[in-house]
Short mmCIF file of N, CA and C in Angstrom, two decimals:
data_model
loop_
_atom_site.label_atom_id
_atom_site.label_comp_id
_atom_site.label_asym_id
_atom_site.label_seq_id
_atom_site.Cartn_x
_atom_site.Cartn_y
_atom_site.Cartn_z
N MET A 1 -134.78 -54.11 83.35
CA MET A 1 -134.81 -54.83 84.60
C MET A 1 -134.12 -56.18 84.46
N GLY A 2 -134.22 -56.79 83.29
CA GLY A 2 -133.61 -58.11 83.07
C GLY A 2 -132.10 -58.09 83.23
N ILE A 3 -131.45 -57.04 82.75
CA ILE A 3 -129.98 -56.97 82.84
C ILE A 3 -129.53 -56.84 84.29
N PHE A 4 -130.31 -56.11 85.08
CA PHE A 4 -129.96 -55.97 86.50
C PHE A 4 -130.10 -57.32 87.22
N TRP A 5 -131.14 -58.03 86.88
CA TRP A 5 -131.35 -59.35 87.49
C TRP A 5 -130.20 -60.28 87.13
N ASP A 6 -129.76 -60.25 85.87
CA ASP A 6 -128.62 -61.07 85.44
C ASP A 6 -127.35 -60.70 86.20
N LEU A 7 -127.13 -59.40 86.42
CA LEU A 7 -125.95 -58.96 87.16
C LEU A 7 -126.00 -59.42 88.62
N ILE A 8 -127.16 -59.35 89.22
CA ILE A 8 -127.33 -59.80 90.61
C ILE A 8 -127.06 -61.30 90.70
N GLN A 9 -127.61 -62.06 89.76
CA GLN A 9 -127.40 -63.50 89.78
C GLN A 9 -125.93 -63.85 89.58
N GLN A 10 -125.28 -63.15 88.66
CA GLN A 10 -123.86 -63.41 88.40
C GLN A 10 -123.03 -63.09 89.64
N SER A 11 -123.36 -62.02 90.32
CA SER A 11 -122.66 -61.65 91.55
C SER A 11 -122.83 -62.72 92.62
N GLU A 12 -124.06 -63.24 92.76
CA GLU A 12 -124.31 -64.29 93.75
C GLU A 12 -123.58 -65.58 93.39
N ILE A 13 -123.50 -65.90 92.12
CA ILE A 13 -122.78 -67.09 91.67
C ILE A 13 -121.29 -66.95 92.02
N GLN A 14 -120.73 -65.78 91.80
CA GLN A 14 -119.32 -65.55 92.12
C GLN A 14 -119.08 -65.65 93.63
N GLU A 15 -119.98 -65.13 94.42
CA GLU A 15 -119.85 -65.21 95.88
C GLU A 15 -119.89 -66.67 96.34
N GLN A 16 -120.80 -67.44 95.79
CA GLN A 16 -120.89 -68.86 96.15
C GLN A 16 -119.62 -69.60 95.74
N SER A 17 -119.06 -69.24 94.60
CA SER A 17 -117.81 -69.86 94.15
C SER A 17 -116.68 -69.56 95.12
N LYS A 18 -116.59 -68.32 95.59
CA LYS A 18 -115.57 -67.94 96.57
C LYS A 18 -115.76 -68.71 97.87
N LYS A 19 -117.00 -68.84 98.32
CA LYS A 19 -117.28 -69.56 99.56
C LYS A 19 -116.89 -71.03 99.42
N ALA A 20 -117.17 -71.60 98.26
CA ALA A 20 -116.83 -73.01 98.03
C ALA A 20 -115.32 -73.20 98.08
N LYS A 21 -114.57 -72.29 97.46
CA LYS A 21 -113.11 -72.40 97.48
C LYS A 21 -112.60 -72.25 98.90
N ASN A 22 -113.17 -71.30 99.65
CA ASN A 22 -112.75 -71.13 101.03
C ASN A 22 -113.07 -72.37 101.85
N LEU A 23 -114.21 -72.96 101.62
CA LEU A 23 -114.60 -74.18 102.33
C LEU A 23 -113.66 -75.32 101.99
N GLU A 24 -113.30 -75.46 100.72
CA GLU A 24 -112.37 -76.50 100.31
C GLU A 24 -111.02 -76.31 100.99
N GLU A 25 -110.56 -75.07 101.06
CA GLU A 25 -109.28 -74.77 101.72
C GLU A 25 -109.37 -75.12 103.20
N ARG A 26 -110.48 -74.77 103.84
CA ARG A 26 -110.67 -75.07 105.26
C ARG A 26 -110.68 -76.57 105.50
N VAL A 27 -111.34 -77.32 104.61
CA VAL A 27 -111.38 -78.77 104.76
C VAL A 27 -109.97 -79.35 104.63
N LEU A 28 -109.20 -78.87 103.68
CA LEU A 28 -107.83 -79.36 103.51
C LEU A 28 -106.99 -79.07 104.75
N ILE A 29 -107.13 -77.88 105.31
CA ILE A 29 -106.39 -77.52 106.52
C ILE A 29 -106.81 -78.42 107.68
N LEU A 30 -108.12 -78.63 107.83
CA LEU A 30 -108.61 -79.48 108.91
C LEU A 30 -108.15 -80.93 108.76
N GLU A 31 -108.12 -81.42 107.52
CA GLU A 31 -107.65 -82.78 107.29
C GLU A 31 -106.17 -82.91 107.65
N LYS A 32 -105.39 -81.89 107.32
CA LYS A 32 -103.97 -81.91 107.66
C LYS A 32 -103.79 -81.87 109.18
N GLU A 33 -104.54 -81.00 109.85
CA GLU A 33 -104.45 -80.92 111.31
C GLU A 33 -104.86 -82.24 111.96
N LEU A 34 -105.89 -82.88 111.44
CA LEU A 34 -106.34 -84.16 111.97
C LEU A 34 -105.24 -85.21 111.82
N SER A 35 -104.62 -85.25 110.67
CA SER A 35 -103.54 -86.21 110.42
C SER A 35 -102.38 -85.98 111.39
N GLU A 36 -102.02 -84.72 111.59
CA GLU A 36 -100.93 -84.40 112.52
C GLU A 36 -101.31 -84.76 113.95
N THR A 37 -102.55 -84.53 114.33
CA THR A 37 -103.02 -84.87 115.67
C THR A 37 -102.99 -86.38 115.89
N LYS A 38 -103.40 -87.14 114.88
CA LYS A 38 -103.38 -88.59 114.99
C LYS A 38 -101.95 -89.11 115.14
N THR A 39 -101.01 -88.49 114.42
CA THR A 39 -99.61 -88.88 114.52
C THR A 39 -99.08 -88.64 115.93
N VAL A 40 -99.38 -87.47 116.48
CA VAL A 40 -98.93 -87.14 117.83
C VAL A 40 -99.58 -88.09 118.84
N LEU A 41 -100.86 -88.37 118.67
CA LEU A 41 -101.56 -89.27 119.58
C LEU A 41 -100.96 -90.67 119.54
N LYS A 42 -100.64 -91.14 118.35
CA LYS A 42 -100.05 -92.47 118.21
C LYS A 42 -98.68 -92.53 118.90
N LYS A 43 -97.86 -91.49 118.69
CA LYS A 43 -96.54 -91.45 119.33
C LYS A 43 -96.68 -91.38 120.85
N THR A 44 -97.65 -90.61 121.33
CA THR A 44 -97.89 -90.49 122.77
C THR A 44 -98.32 -91.83 123.35
N LEU A 45 -99.22 -92.51 122.66
CA LEU A 45 -99.69 -93.82 123.12
C LEU A 45 -98.54 -94.81 123.17
N MET A 46 -97.70 -94.82 122.16
CA MET A 46 -96.56 -95.74 122.14
C MET A 46 -95.62 -95.45 123.30
N ALA A 47 -95.34 -94.18 123.52
CA ALA A 47 -94.45 -93.82 124.63
C ALA A 47 -95.05 -94.23 125.96
N LEU A 48 -96.35 -94.03 126.13
CA LEU A 48 -97.02 -94.38 127.37
C LEU A 48 -97.02 -95.90 127.58
N GLU A 49 -97.29 -96.63 126.52
CA GLU A 49 -97.26 -98.09 126.62
C GLU A 49 -95.86 -98.59 126.97
N ASN A 50 -94.84 -97.99 126.36
CA ASN A 50 -93.47 -98.38 126.68
C ASN A 50 -93.15 -98.05 128.13
N TYR A 51 -93.57 -96.90 128.58
CA TYR A 51 -93.28 -96.47 129.95
C TYR A 51 -93.98 -97.36 130.97
N LEU A 52 -95.26 -97.65 130.73
CA LEU A 52 -96.03 -98.47 131.67
C LEU A 52 -95.83 -99.97 131.45
N GLU A 53 -95.26 -100.31 130.30
CA GLU A 53 -95.11 -101.71 129.89
C GLU A 53 -96.46 -102.42 129.93
N LYS A 54 -97.47 -101.75 129.36
CA LYS A 54 -98.83 -102.27 129.38
C LYS A 54 -99.50 -101.97 128.04
N ASP A 55 -100.32 -102.91 127.56
CA ASP A 55 -101.07 -102.71 126.32
C ASP A 55 -102.31 -101.87 126.63
N ILE A 56 -102.31 -100.64 126.16
CA ILE A 56 -103.41 -99.72 126.45
C ILE A 56 -104.46 -99.74 125.35
N ASP A 57 -104.02 -99.82 124.11
CA ASP A 57 -104.97 -99.71 122.99
C ASP A 57 -105.56 -101.05 122.56
N GLY A 58 -105.16 -102.14 123.23
CA GLY A 58 -105.77 -103.43 122.95
C GLY A 58 -105.30 -104.12 121.68
N ASP A 59 -104.14 -103.71 121.16
CA ASP A 59 -103.65 -104.34 119.94
C ASP A 59 -102.78 -105.58 120.20
N GLY A 60 -102.64 -105.94 121.48
CA GLY A 60 -101.91 -107.14 121.82
C GLY A 60 -100.42 -106.95 121.99
N LYS A 61 -99.94 -105.73 121.87
CA LYS A 61 -98.51 -105.47 122.07
C LYS A 61 -98.32 -104.14 122.77
N THR A 62 -97.17 -103.94 123.34
CA THR A 62 -96.89 -102.69 124.03
C THR A 62 -95.88 -101.88 123.22
N GLY A 63 -96.16 -100.61 123.05
CA GLY A 63 -95.24 -99.71 122.35
C GLY A 63 -95.05 -100.11 120.91
N PHE A 64 -93.79 -100.20 120.52
CA PHE A 64 -93.45 -100.49 119.14
C PHE A 64 -93.77 -101.91 118.87
#
């Protein structure tokens, strides 16, 4: 019975390892998407401020 228990535990450890790797990959993808979204948002804000000639984000300047 002991050997079967060891095999079950080893299998569960391997499954958890796979899940952790998948989670790490998902986090990396989400971080990349967030960075890209922030870049697009910043460019959009700059374009809007230039177009309206108004400080929208409160940084004291418009656009660039």
